[in-house]
Amino acid sequence: MTTTQAVPGTAGSGTRTVPRGKGPGKYTFLPWLLMGVGAFSHVIQGEAGNPWIGGAALLAFNSLYIFVVFTAFDPRHGDRRTPLYGLAGLTAVTFAVALGYGGSWMLFFPLLSLASGAVRQLHGKRLGLWLILLSGTAGVLTGWDQGDASESLGIGYGTFVSGMVTAAVLNLFDTVRQLEETRQELARTAVERERLRFSRDLHDLLGHTLSVVVVKAEAVRRLGRRDLDAALAQAADIEAVGRQALTEIREAVSGYREGSLSTELERARSVLEAAAVEVVVRRSGPPLAPQTEALLGWVVRESVTNTVRHSGAARCEIEVRATGDRVRLTVTDDGHGPAAPGAVGSPSRTTGGTGGTGLKGLAERLGAAGGTLDGGPDGRRGFRVVAELPAEPDQDAGQPPGTATAAATAGTERTTR
Protein backbone atom coordinates (compact mmCIF):
# COMPACT_ATOMS: atom_id res chain seq x y z
CA MET A 1 0.00 0.00 0.00
CA THR A 2 1.12 3.52 -0.68
CA THR A 3 -0.04 6.94 0.27
CA THR A 4 1.12 10.45 -0.59
CA GLN A 5 3.40 12.75 1.35
CA ALA A 6 3.36 16.55 1.10
CA VAL A 7 6.76 18.07 0.39
CA PRO A 8 7.24 21.83 0.87
CA GLY A 9 8.06 23.70 -2.29
CA THR A 10 8.94 27.28 -3.06
CA ALA A 11 6.68 30.15 -2.13
CA GLY A 12 3.57 30.19 -4.26
CA SER A 13 4.24 26.77 -5.79
CA GLY A 14 2.18 24.81 -3.27
CA THR A 15 3.22 21.28 -2.42
CA ARG A 16 4.00 18.18 -4.38
CA THR A 17 3.26 14.62 -3.36
CA VAL A 18 5.48 11.58 -3.48
CA PRO A 19 4.55 7.99 -2.65
CA ARG A 20 5.41 6.78 0.82
CA GLY A 21 5.02 3.34 2.38
CA LYS A 22 1.94 3.15 4.59
CA GLY A 23 2.50 -0.16 6.33
CA PRO A 24 -0.13 -2.64 7.53
CA GLY A 25 -3.56 -1.28 8.34
CA LYS A 26 -6.76 -2.54 9.86
CA TYR A 27 -7.86 -4.33 6.68
CA THR A 28 -4.59 -6.27 6.64
CA PHE A 29 -5.78 -8.32 9.62
CA LEU A 30 -9.18 -9.33 8.21
CA PRO A 31 -8.02 -12.19 5.91
CA TRP A 32 -6.62 -14.00 8.95
CA LEU A 33 -10.20 -14.68 10.07
CA LEU A 34 -10.16 -17.46 7.45
CA MET A 35 -8.32 -19.49 10.08
CA GLY A 36 -11.75 -19.97 11.66
CA VAL A 37 -13.21 -21.65 8.55
CA GLY A 38 -12.84 -25.05 10.19
CA ALA A 39 -14.92 -24.01 13.17
CA PHE A 40 -17.48 -22.43 10.87
CA SER A 41 -17.70 -25.65 8.86
CA HIS A 42 -18.34 -27.66 12.02
CA VAL A 43 -21.17 -25.32 12.97
CA ILE A 44 -22.77 -25.46 9.50
CA GLN A 45 -22.51 -29.24 9.24
CA GLY A 46 -23.81 -29.73 12.78
CA GLU A 47 -20.65 -31.49 13.91
CA ALA A 48 -20.27 -29.09 16.86
CA GLY A 49 -22.44 -29.58 19.90
CA ASN A 50 -25.12 -26.95 20.38
CA PRO A 51 -24.59 -25.36 16.91
CA TRP A 52 -26.66 -22.30 17.79
CA ILE A 53 -24.38 -21.54 20.72
CA GLY A 54 -21.35 -22.26 18.52
CA GLY A 55 -22.65 -19.95 15.81
CA ALA A 56 -23.28 -17.19 18.35
CA ALA A 57 -19.77 -17.67 19.77
CA LEU A 58 -18.28 -17.57 16.27
CA LEU A 59 -20.18 -14.35 15.52
CA ALA A 60 -19.08 -12.83 18.82
CA PHE A 61 -15.44 -13.73 18.21
CA ASN A 62 -15.39 -12.27 14.69
CA SER A 63 -17.20 -9.13 15.82
CA LEU A 64 -14.85 -8.55 18.77
CA TYR A 65 -11.78 -9.29 16.62
CA ILE A 66 -12.85 -6.69 14.04
CA PHE A 67 -13.70 -4.22 16.83
CA VAL A 68 -10.26 -4.61 18.45
CA VAL A 69 -8.36 -4.24 15.18
CA PHE A 70 -10.39 -1.29 13.90
CA THR A 71 -10.21 0.66 17.17
CA ALA A 72 -6.48 -0.07 17.47
CA PHE A 73 -5.89 1.64 14.11
CA ASP A 74 -8.43 4.42 14.64
CA PRO A 75 -6.70 7.70 15.69
CA ARG A 76 -9.75 8.57 17.79
CA HIS A 77 -9.35 5.41 19.91
CA GLY A 78 -5.71 4.45 19.37
CA ASP A 79 -4.55 6.29 22.50
CA ARG A 80 -7.50 5.27 24.65
CA ARG A 81 -8.29 2.05 26.51
CA THR A 82 -11.10 1.09 24.13
CA PRO A 83 -9.04 -1.55 22.27
CA LEU A 84 -8.02 -3.10 25.59
CA TYR A 85 -11.65 -3.51 26.63
CA GLY A 86 -12.41 -5.19 23.32
CA LEU A 87 -9.36 -7.43 23.75
CA ALA A 88 -10.57 -8.51 27.18
CA GLY A 89 -13.91 -9.57 25.69
CA LEU A 90 -12.15 -11.35 22.82
CA THR A 91 -9.98 -13.25 25.32
CA ALA A 92 -13.03 -14.40 27.26
CA VAL A 93 -14.76 -15.69 24.10
CA THR A 94 -11.57 -17.43 22.92
CA PHE A 95 -11.12 -19.34 26.16
CA ALA A 96 -14.84 -20.19 26.24
CA VAL A 97 -14.90 -21.77 22.77
CA ALA A 98 -11.54 -23.48 23.32
CA LEU A 99 -12.78 -25.15 26.52
CA GLY A 100 -16.24 -25.84 25.12
CA TYR A 101 -15.38 -27.19 21.67
CA GLY A 102 -11.61 -27.77 21.32
CA GLY A 103 -10.31 -29.17 18.04
CA SER A 104 -10.10 -26.57 15.26
CA TRP A 105 -11.43 -23.94 17.65
CA MET A 106 -7.94 -23.87 19.18
CA LEU A 107 -6.82 -21.88 16.13
CA PHE A 108 -8.57 -18.87 17.66
CA PHE A 109 -5.61 -18.52 20.05
CA PRO A 110 -3.23 -17.35 17.25
CA LEU A 111 -5.98 -14.95 16.10
CA LEU A 112 -6.25 -13.59 19.64
CA SER A 113 -2.47 -13.15 19.61
CA LEU A 114 -2.64 -11.27 16.31
CA ALA A 115 -5.22 -8.89 17.76
CA SER A 116 -3.06 -8.44 20.87
CA GLY A 117 -0.06 -7.44 18.74
CA ALA A 118 -2.19 -4.80 16.98
CA VAL A 119 -3.03 -3.03 20.27
CA ARG A 120 -0.20 -0.52 20.72
CA GLN A 121 -1.15 0.25 24.33
CA LEU A 122 -0.06 -3.30 25.14
CA HIS A 123 3.35 -3.08 23.45
CA GLY A 124 6.49 -3.48 25.51
CA LYS A 125 7.08 -5.76 28.47
CA ARG A 126 3.37 -6.18 29.07
CA LEU A 127 2.89 -7.65 25.60
CA GLY A 128 5.79 -10.05 26.07
CA LEU A 129 4.44 -11.33 29.39
CA TRP A 130 0.92 -11.58 27.99
CA LEU A 131 2.04 -13.57 24.94
CA ILE A 132 4.11 -15.96 27.06
CA LEU A 133 1.11 -16.60 29.31
CA LEU A 134 -1.28 -16.89 26.36
CA SER A 135 0.91 -19.22 24.28
CA GLY A 136 1.65 -21.43 27.28
CA THR A 137 -2.04 -21.69 28.13
CA ALA A 138 -2.95 -22.39 24.50
CA GLY A 139 -0.35 -25.16 24.30
CA VAL A 140 -1.53 -26.78 27.53
CA LEU A 141 -5.20 -26.67 26.53
CA THR A 142 -4.42 -28.09 23.08
CA GLY A 143 -2.39 -30.95 24.58
CA TRP A 144 -5.14 -31.69 27.12
CA ASP A 145 -7.80 -31.67 24.40
CA GLN A 146 -6.03 -33.65 21.68
CA GLY A 147 -3.33 -35.53 23.56
CA ASP A 148 -0.79 -34.68 20.86
CA ALA A 149 2.44 -33.01 21.97
CA SER A 150 3.36 -31.83 18.47
CA GLU A 151 -0.06 -30.22 17.99
CA SER A 152 0.25 -28.61 21.41
CA LEU A 153 3.69 -27.25 20.55
CA GLY A 154 2.49 -25.97 17.18
CA ILE A 155 -0.47 -24.04 18.64
CA GLY A 156 1.64 -22.61 21.45
CA TYR A 157 4.45 -21.57 19.13
CA GLY A 158 2.06 -20.13 16.53
CA THR A 159 0.27 -18.14 19.21
CA PHE A 160 3.48 -16.57 20.50
CA VAL A 161 4.97 -15.83 17.07
CA SER A 162 1.74 -14.31 15.71
CA GLY A 163 1.64 -11.60 18.36
CA MET A 164 5.37 -10.91 18.42
CA VAL A 165 5.71 -10.60 14.63
CA THR A 166 2.66 -8.34 14.42
CA ALA A 167 3.98 -6.04 17.16
CA ALA A 168 7.48 -5.99 15.63
CA VAL A 169 6.18 -5.07 12.17
CA LEU A 170 3.92 -2.32 13.53
CA ASN A 171 6.73 -0.90 15.66
CA LEU A 172 9.03 -0.92 12.64
CA PHE A 173 6.56 1.03 10.51
CA ASP A 174 5.91 3.43 13.39
CA THR A 175 9.65 4.09 13.60
CA VAL A 176 9.88 4.61 9.84
CA ARG A 177 6.97 7.05 9.98
CA GLN A 178 8.59 8.99 12.85
CA LEU A 179 11.87 9.15 10.94
CA GLU A 180 10.02 10.41 7.87
CA GLU A 181 8.30 13.09 9.93
CA THR A 182 11.65 14.07 11.45
CA ARG A 183 13.20 14.28 7.98
CA GLN A 184 10.40 16.55 6.81
CA GLU A 185 10.82 18.76 9.88
CA LEU A 186 14.57 18.98 9.29
CA ALA A 187 13.91 19.89 5.66
CA ARG A 188 11.52 22.65 6.70
CA THR A 189 14.04 23.92 9.25
CA ALA A 190 16.80 23.96 6.63
CA VAL A 191 14.58 25.93 4.26
CA GLU A 192 13.73 28.44 7.00
CA ARG A 193 17.40 28.86 7.91
CA GLU A 194 18.34 29.37 4.28
CA ARG A 195 15.62 31.97 3.87
CA LEU A 196 16.85 33.75 7.00
CA ARG A 197 20.45 33.65 5.73
CA PHE A 198 19.41 34.97 2.35
CA SER A 199 17.33 37.79 3.87
CA ARG A 200 20.29 38.82 6.02
CA ASP A 201 22.60 38.80 3.01
CA LEU A 202 20.24 40.99 1.04
CA HIS A 203 19.84 43.35 4.00
CA ASP A 204 23.60 43.71 4.37
CA LEU A 205 24.19 44.05 0.63
CA LEU A 206 21.41 46.44 -0.25
CA GLY A 207 21.62 48.50 2.93
CA HIS A 208 25.29 49.20 2.43
CA THR A 209 25.06 49.72 -1.32
CA LEU A 210 22.13 52.12 -1.14
CA SER A 211 23.88 54.09 1.60
CA VAL A 212 26.96 54.41 -0.60
CA VAL A 213 24.85 55.53 -3.56
CA VAL A 214 23.07 58.15 -1.43
CA VAL A 215 26.33 59.51 0.01
CA LYS A 216 28.05 59.71 -3.36
CA ALA A 217 24.95 61.23 -4.99
CA GLU A 218 25.04 63.96 -2.32
CA ALA A 219 28.72 64.50 -3.12
CA VAL A 220 27.89 64.85 -6.82
CA ARG A 221 25.25 67.43 -5.99
CA ARG A 222 27.67 69.42 -3.81
CA LEU A 223 30.55 69.28 -6.28
CA GLY A 224 28.57 69.65 -9.50
CA ARG A 225 28.62 73.46 -9.58
CA ARG A 226 32.19 74.16 -8.50
CA ASP A 227 34.24 71.06 -9.46
CA LEU A 228 32.85 69.18 -12.44
CA ASP A 229 35.75 66.70 -12.64
CA ALA A 230 35.34 65.69 -8.99
CA ALA A 231 31.59 65.35 -9.49
CA LEU A 232 32.16 63.11 -12.52
CA ALA A 233 34.54 60.97 -10.48
CA GLN A 234 31.88 60.50 -7.82
CA ALA A 235 29.32 59.64 -10.50
CA ALA A 236 31.72 57.04 -11.89
CA ASP A 237 31.99 55.61 -8.37
CA ILE A 238 28.18 55.33 -8.23
CA GLU A 239 28.22 53.39 -11.48
CA ALA A 240 30.98 51.09 -10.21
CA VAL A 241 29.17 50.52 -6.91
CA GLY A 242 25.96 49.68 -8.78
CA ARG A 243 27.70 47.19 -11.04
CA GLN A 244 29.48 45.60 -8.08
CA ALA A 245 26.19 45.38 -6.19
CA LEU A 246 24.59 43.56 -9.09
CA THR A 247 27.46 41.07 -9.12
CA GLU A 248 27.26 40.54 -5.37
CA ILE A 249 23.50 40.02 -5.44
CA ARG A 250 23.87 37.42 -8.20
CA GLU A 251 26.55 35.67 -6.14
CA ALA A 252 24.39 35.84 -3.01
CA VAL A 253 21.46 34.33 -4.89
CA SER A 254 23.69 31.53 -6.12
CA GLY A 255 24.98 30.96 -2.59
CA TYR A 256 28.64 31.36 -3.56
CA ARG A 257 29.40 34.82 -2.28
CA GLU A 258 32.66 35.05 -0.30
CA GLY A 259 33.49 38.43 1.14
CA SER A 260 37.02 39.81 1.11
CA LEU A 261 38.07 41.80 4.16
CA SER A 262 40.60 43.83 2.16
CA THR A 263 37.94 44.75 -0.38
CA GLU A 264 35.52 45.79 2.34
CA LEU A 265 38.17 47.92 4.03
CA GLU A 266 38.86 49.74 0.77
CA ARG A 267 35.16 50.28 0.20
CA ALA A 268 34.75 51.53 3.75
CA ARG A 269 37.55 54.05 3.26
CA SER A 270 36.00 55.27 0.00
CA VAL A 271 32.51 55.62 1.50
CA LEU A 272 33.70 57.41 4.64
CA GLU A 273 35.86 59.84 2.67
CA ALA A 274 32.94 60.59 0.36
CA ALA A 275 30.87 61.36 3.47
CA ALA A 276 33.58 63.79 4.68
CA VAL A 277 34.57 61.44 7.52
CA GLU A 278 38.28 61.11 8.30
CA VAL A 279 39.13 57.43 8.24
CA VAL A 280 42.02 55.48 9.75
CA VAL A 281 42.42 51.80 8.78
CA ARG A 282 44.95 49.58 10.55
CA ARG A 283 45.52 45.90 9.88
CA SER A 284 48.16 43.62 11.35
CA GLY A 285 48.74 39.90 11.62
CA PRO A 286 48.79 36.87 9.33
CA PRO A 287 46.31 36.12 6.53
CA LEU A 288 42.94 34.86 7.66
CA ALA A 289 40.75 31.98 6.58
CA PRO A 290 38.16 32.87 3.89
CA GLN A 291 35.24 32.28 6.25
CA THR A 292 36.76 34.54 8.89
CA GLU A 293 37.46 37.26 6.31
CA ALA A 294 33.90 37.02 5.00
CA LEU A 295 32.37 37.43 8.47
CA LEU A 296 34.63 40.34 9.37
CA GLY A 297 33.85 41.92 6.01
CA TRP A 298 30.15 41.87 6.89
CA VAL A 299 30.90 43.53 10.23
CA VAL A 300 32.93 46.28 8.54
CA ARG A 301 30.18 46.84 5.99
CA GLU A 302 27.38 47.08 8.57
CA SER A 303 29.39 49.22 11.01
CA VAL A 304 30.46 51.72 8.35
CA THR A 305 26.90 51.90 7.03
CA ASN A 306 25.67 52.75 10.52
CA THR A 307 28.43 55.35 10.94
CA VAL A 308 27.50 57.09 7.70
CA ARG A 309 23.76 56.94 8.23
CA HIS A 310 23.38 57.58 11.95
CA SER A 311 26.46 58.82 13.74
CA GLY A 312 27.23 62.28 12.34
CA ALA A 313 30.88 61.42 13.03
CA ALA A 314 33.92 63.34 11.82
CA ARG A 315 36.39 60.50 12.34
CA CYS A 316 36.22 56.71 12.15
CA GLU A 317 38.93 54.19 13.04
CA ILE A 318 38.95 50.59 11.83
CA GLU A 319 41.50 48.20 13.30
CA VAL A 320 42.03 44.52 12.48
CA ARG A 321 44.51 42.72 14.72
CA ALA A 322 45.22 38.98 14.55
CA THR A 323 47.18 37.53 17.45
CA GLY A 324 47.62 33.83 18.10
CA ASP A 325 44.45 31.96 17.24
CA ARG A 326 42.08 34.95 17.53
CA VAL A 327 41.41 37.99 15.41
CA ARG A 328 39.83 41.19 16.72
CA LEU A 329 38.08 43.86 14.66
CA THR A 330 37.29 47.25 16.19
CA VAL A 331 35.30 50.00 14.48
CA THR A 332 35.12 53.26 16.43
CA ASP A 333 33.62 56.62 15.49
CA ASP A 334 33.40 59.95 17.33
CA GLY A 335 29.77 60.65 16.48
CA HIS A 336 26.94 61.38 18.85
CA GLY A 337 26.90 57.78 20.08
CA PRO A 338 23.86 55.56 20.33
CA ALA A 339 20.57 57.37 20.09
CA ALA A 340 18.43 57.71 23.15
CA PRO A 341 15.92 54.90 23.77
CA GLY A 342 13.06 55.22 21.37
CA ALA A 343 14.88 57.69 19.14
CA VAL A 344 15.03 57.23 15.42
CA GLY A 345 18.04 55.20 14.37
CA SER A 346 18.75 53.60 17.69
CA PRO A 347 17.85 50.07 16.57
CA SER A 348 20.53 50.12 13.90
CA ARG A 349 23.26 50.72 16.47
CA THR A 350 22.44 48.09 19.05
CA THR A 351 22.91 44.35 19.32
CA GLY A 352 20.61 43.57 22.19
CA GLY A 353 17.28 41.88 22.20
CA THR A 354 15.62 44.99 20.82
CA GLY A 355 18.37 45.66 18.31
CA GLY A 356 18.04 45.98 14.60
CA THR A 357 18.42 43.21 12.11
CA GLY A 358 21.91 44.31 11.01
CA LEU A 359 24.23 43.94 13.99
CA LYS A 360 21.90 41.51 15.72
CA GLY A 361 21.97 39.16 12.73
CA LEU A 362 25.75 39.48 12.52
CA ALA A 363 26.06 38.67 16.23
CA GLU A 364 24.16 35.42 15.59
CA ARG A 365 26.44 34.57 12.67
CA LEU A 366 29.59 35.22 14.62
CA GLY A 367 28.26 33.27 17.58
CA ALA A 368 27.65 30.27 15.33
CA ALA A 369 31.27 30.52 14.16
CA GLY A 370 32.63 30.62 17.72
CA GLY A 371 33.01 34.40 17.88
CA THR A 372 31.42 37.39 19.57
CA LEU A 373 30.10 40.79 18.54
CA ASP A 374 29.59 43.68 20.95
CA GLY A 375 28.50 47.24 20.29
CA GLY A 376 28.05 50.18 22.59
CA PRO A 377 29.11 53.70 23.58
CA ASP A 378 32.78 54.61 23.30
CA GLY A 379 33.31 56.60 26.48
CA ARG A 380 31.45 59.90 26.59
CA ARG A 381 31.04 60.20 22.83
CA GLY A 382 30.94 57.96 19.83
CA PHE A 383 30.14 54.32 19.19
CA ARG A 384 32.31 51.21 19.10
CA VAL A 385 31.75 47.79 17.53
CA VAL A 386 34.10 44.96 18.55
CA ALA A 387 34.10 41.57 16.81
CA GLU A 388 36.26 38.58 17.71
CA LEU A 389 36.64 35.35 15.77
CA PRO A 390 38.98 32.37 15.53
CA ALA A 391 41.75 33.39 13.13
CA GLU A 392 42.49 30.05 11.45
CA PRO A 393 45.13 31.45 9.07
CA ASP A 394 44.81 30.10 5.56
CA GLN A 395 48.42 29.36 4.61
CA ASP A 396 47.71 27.37 1.46
CA ALA A 397 45.33 29.71 -0.32
CA GLY A 398 47.38 30.32 -3.45
CA GLN A 399 50.55 31.36 -1.61
CA PRO A 400 54.02 29.89 -1.97
CA PRO A 401 55.19 27.84 1.02
CA GLY A 402 56.49 30.01 3.81
CA THR A 403 54.69 33.17 2.71
CA ALA A 404 52.08 33.02 5.43
CA THR A 405 54.70 32.19 8.04
CA ALA A 406 56.80 35.17 7.03
CA ALA A 407 53.73 37.40 7.16
CA ALA A 408 52.89 36.10 10.61
CA THR A 409 56.40 36.87 11.82
CA ALA A 410 56.82 40.28 10.31
CA GLY A 411 53.16 41.42 10.36
CA THR A 412 51.79 44.28 8.36
CA GLU A 413 50.71 47.68 9.51
CA ARG A 414 48.77 49.98 7.25
CA THR A 415 47.32 53.41 8.05
CA THR A 416 45.15 55.28 5.60
CA ARG A 417 43.86 58.78 6.12
CSV table of N, CA and C in Angstrom, one decimal, residues 25 37 57 79 84 122 149 164 171 173 207 213 216 229 243 287 310 322 327 330 333 347 353-354 373 381 405 409 415:
chain,number,residue,atom,x,y,z
A,25,GLY,N,-2.4,-2.0,7.8
A,25,GLY,CA,-3.6,-1.3,8.3
A,25,GLY,C,-4.6,-2.2,8.9
A,37,VAL,N,-12.3,-21.0,9.5
A,37,VAL,CA,-13.2,-21.6,8.6
A,37,VAL,C,-13.5,-23.1,9.0
A,57,ALA,N,-21.1,-17.9,19.3
A,57,ALA,CA,-19.8,-17.7,19.8
A,57,ALA,C,-18.9,-17.3,18.6
A,79,ASP,N,-5.2,5.9,21.3
A,79,ASP,CA,-4.6,6.3,22.5
A,79,ASP,C,-5.4,6.1,23.7
A,84,LEU,N,-8.3,-2.1,24.5
A,84,LEU,CA,-8.0,-3.1,25.6
A,84,LEU,C,-9.3,-3.7,26.1
A,122,LEU,N,-0.6,-2.1,24.5
A,122,LEU,CA,-0.1,-3.3,25.1
A,122,LEU,C,1.4,-3.6,24.8
A,149,ALA,N,1.4,-34.0,21.6
A,149,ALA,CA,2.4,-33.0,22.0
A,149,ALA,C,2.8,-32.1,20.8
A,164,MET,N,4.1,-11.6,18.4
A,164,MET,CA,5.4,-10.9,18.4
A,164,MET,C,5.7,-10.3,17.0
A,171,ASN,N,5.7,-1.8,15.1
A,171,ASN,CA,6.7,-0.9,15.7
A,171,ASN,C,7.7,-0.4,14.6
A,173,PHE,N,7.2,0.0,11.4
A,173,PHE,CA,6.6,1.0,10.5
A,173,PHE,C,6.3,2.3,11.3
A,207,GLY,N,21.5,47.4,2.0
A,207,GLY,CA,21.6,48.5,2.9
A,207,GLY,C,22.9,49.3,2.7
A,213,VAL,N,25.4,54.8,-2.4
A,213,VAL,CA,24.9,55.5,-3.6
A,213,VAL,C,24.3,56.9,-3.1
A,216,LYS,N,27.3,59.2,-2.2
A,216,LYS,CA,28.0,59.7,-3.4
A,216,LYS,C,27.2,60.6,-4.2
A,229,ASP,N,35.0,67.9,-12.6
A,229,ASP,CA,35.8,66.7,-12.6
A,229,ASP,C,35.5,65.8,-11.4
A,243,ARG,N,27.3,48.4,-10.3
A,243,ARG,CA,27.7,47.2,-11.0
A,243,ARG,C,28.2,46.1,-10.1
A,287,PRO,N,47.5,36.3,7.3
A,287,PRO,CA,46.3,36.1,6.5
A,287,PRO,C,45.3,35.3,7.3
A,310,HIS,N,23.9,57.2,10.7
A,310,HIS,CA,23.4,57.6,11.9
A,310,HIS,C,24.3,58.4,12.9
A,322,ALA,N,45.2,40.4,14.4
A,322,ALA,CA,45.2,39.0,14.6
A,322,ALA,C,46.4,38.6,15.4
A,327,VAL,N,41.3,36.7,16.1
A,327,VAL,CA,41.4,38.0,15.4
A,327,VAL,C,40.3,38.9,16.0
A,330,THR,N,37.9,46.2,15.4
A,330,THR,CA,37.3,47.2,16.2
A,330,THR,C,37.0,48.4,15.2
A,333,ASP,N,33.8,55.3,16.1
A,333,ASP,CA,33.6,56.6,15.5
A,333,ASP,C,33.4,57.6,16.6
A,347,PRO,N,17.8,51.5,16.8
A,347,PRO,CA,17.8,50.1,16.6
A,347,PRO,C,19.0,49.7,15.7
A,353,GLY,N,18.5,42.6,22.6
A,353,GLY,CA,17.3,41.9,22.2
A,353,GLY,C,16.4,42.8,21.4
A,354,THR,N,16.5,44.1,21.6
A,354,THR,CA,15.6,45.0,20.8
A,354,THR,C,16.4,45.6,19.7
A,373,LEU,N,30.3,39.5,19.1
A,373,LEU,CA,30.1,40.8,18.5
A,373,LEU,C,29.4,41.7,19.6
A,381,ARG,N,31.5,59.8,24.2
A,381,ARG,CA,31.0,60.2,22.8
A,381,ARG,C,31.4,59.1,21.8
A,405,THR,N,53.9,32.2,6.8
A,405,THR,CA,54.7,32.2,8.0
A,405,THR,C,55.5,33.5,8.1
A,409,THR,N,55.3,36.4,11.0
A,409,THR,CA,56.4,36.9,11.8
A,409,THR,C,56.6,38.4,11.7
A,415,THR,N,48.1,52.3,7.6
A,415,THR,CA,47.3,53.4,8.0
A,415,THR,C,46.9,54.3,6.9
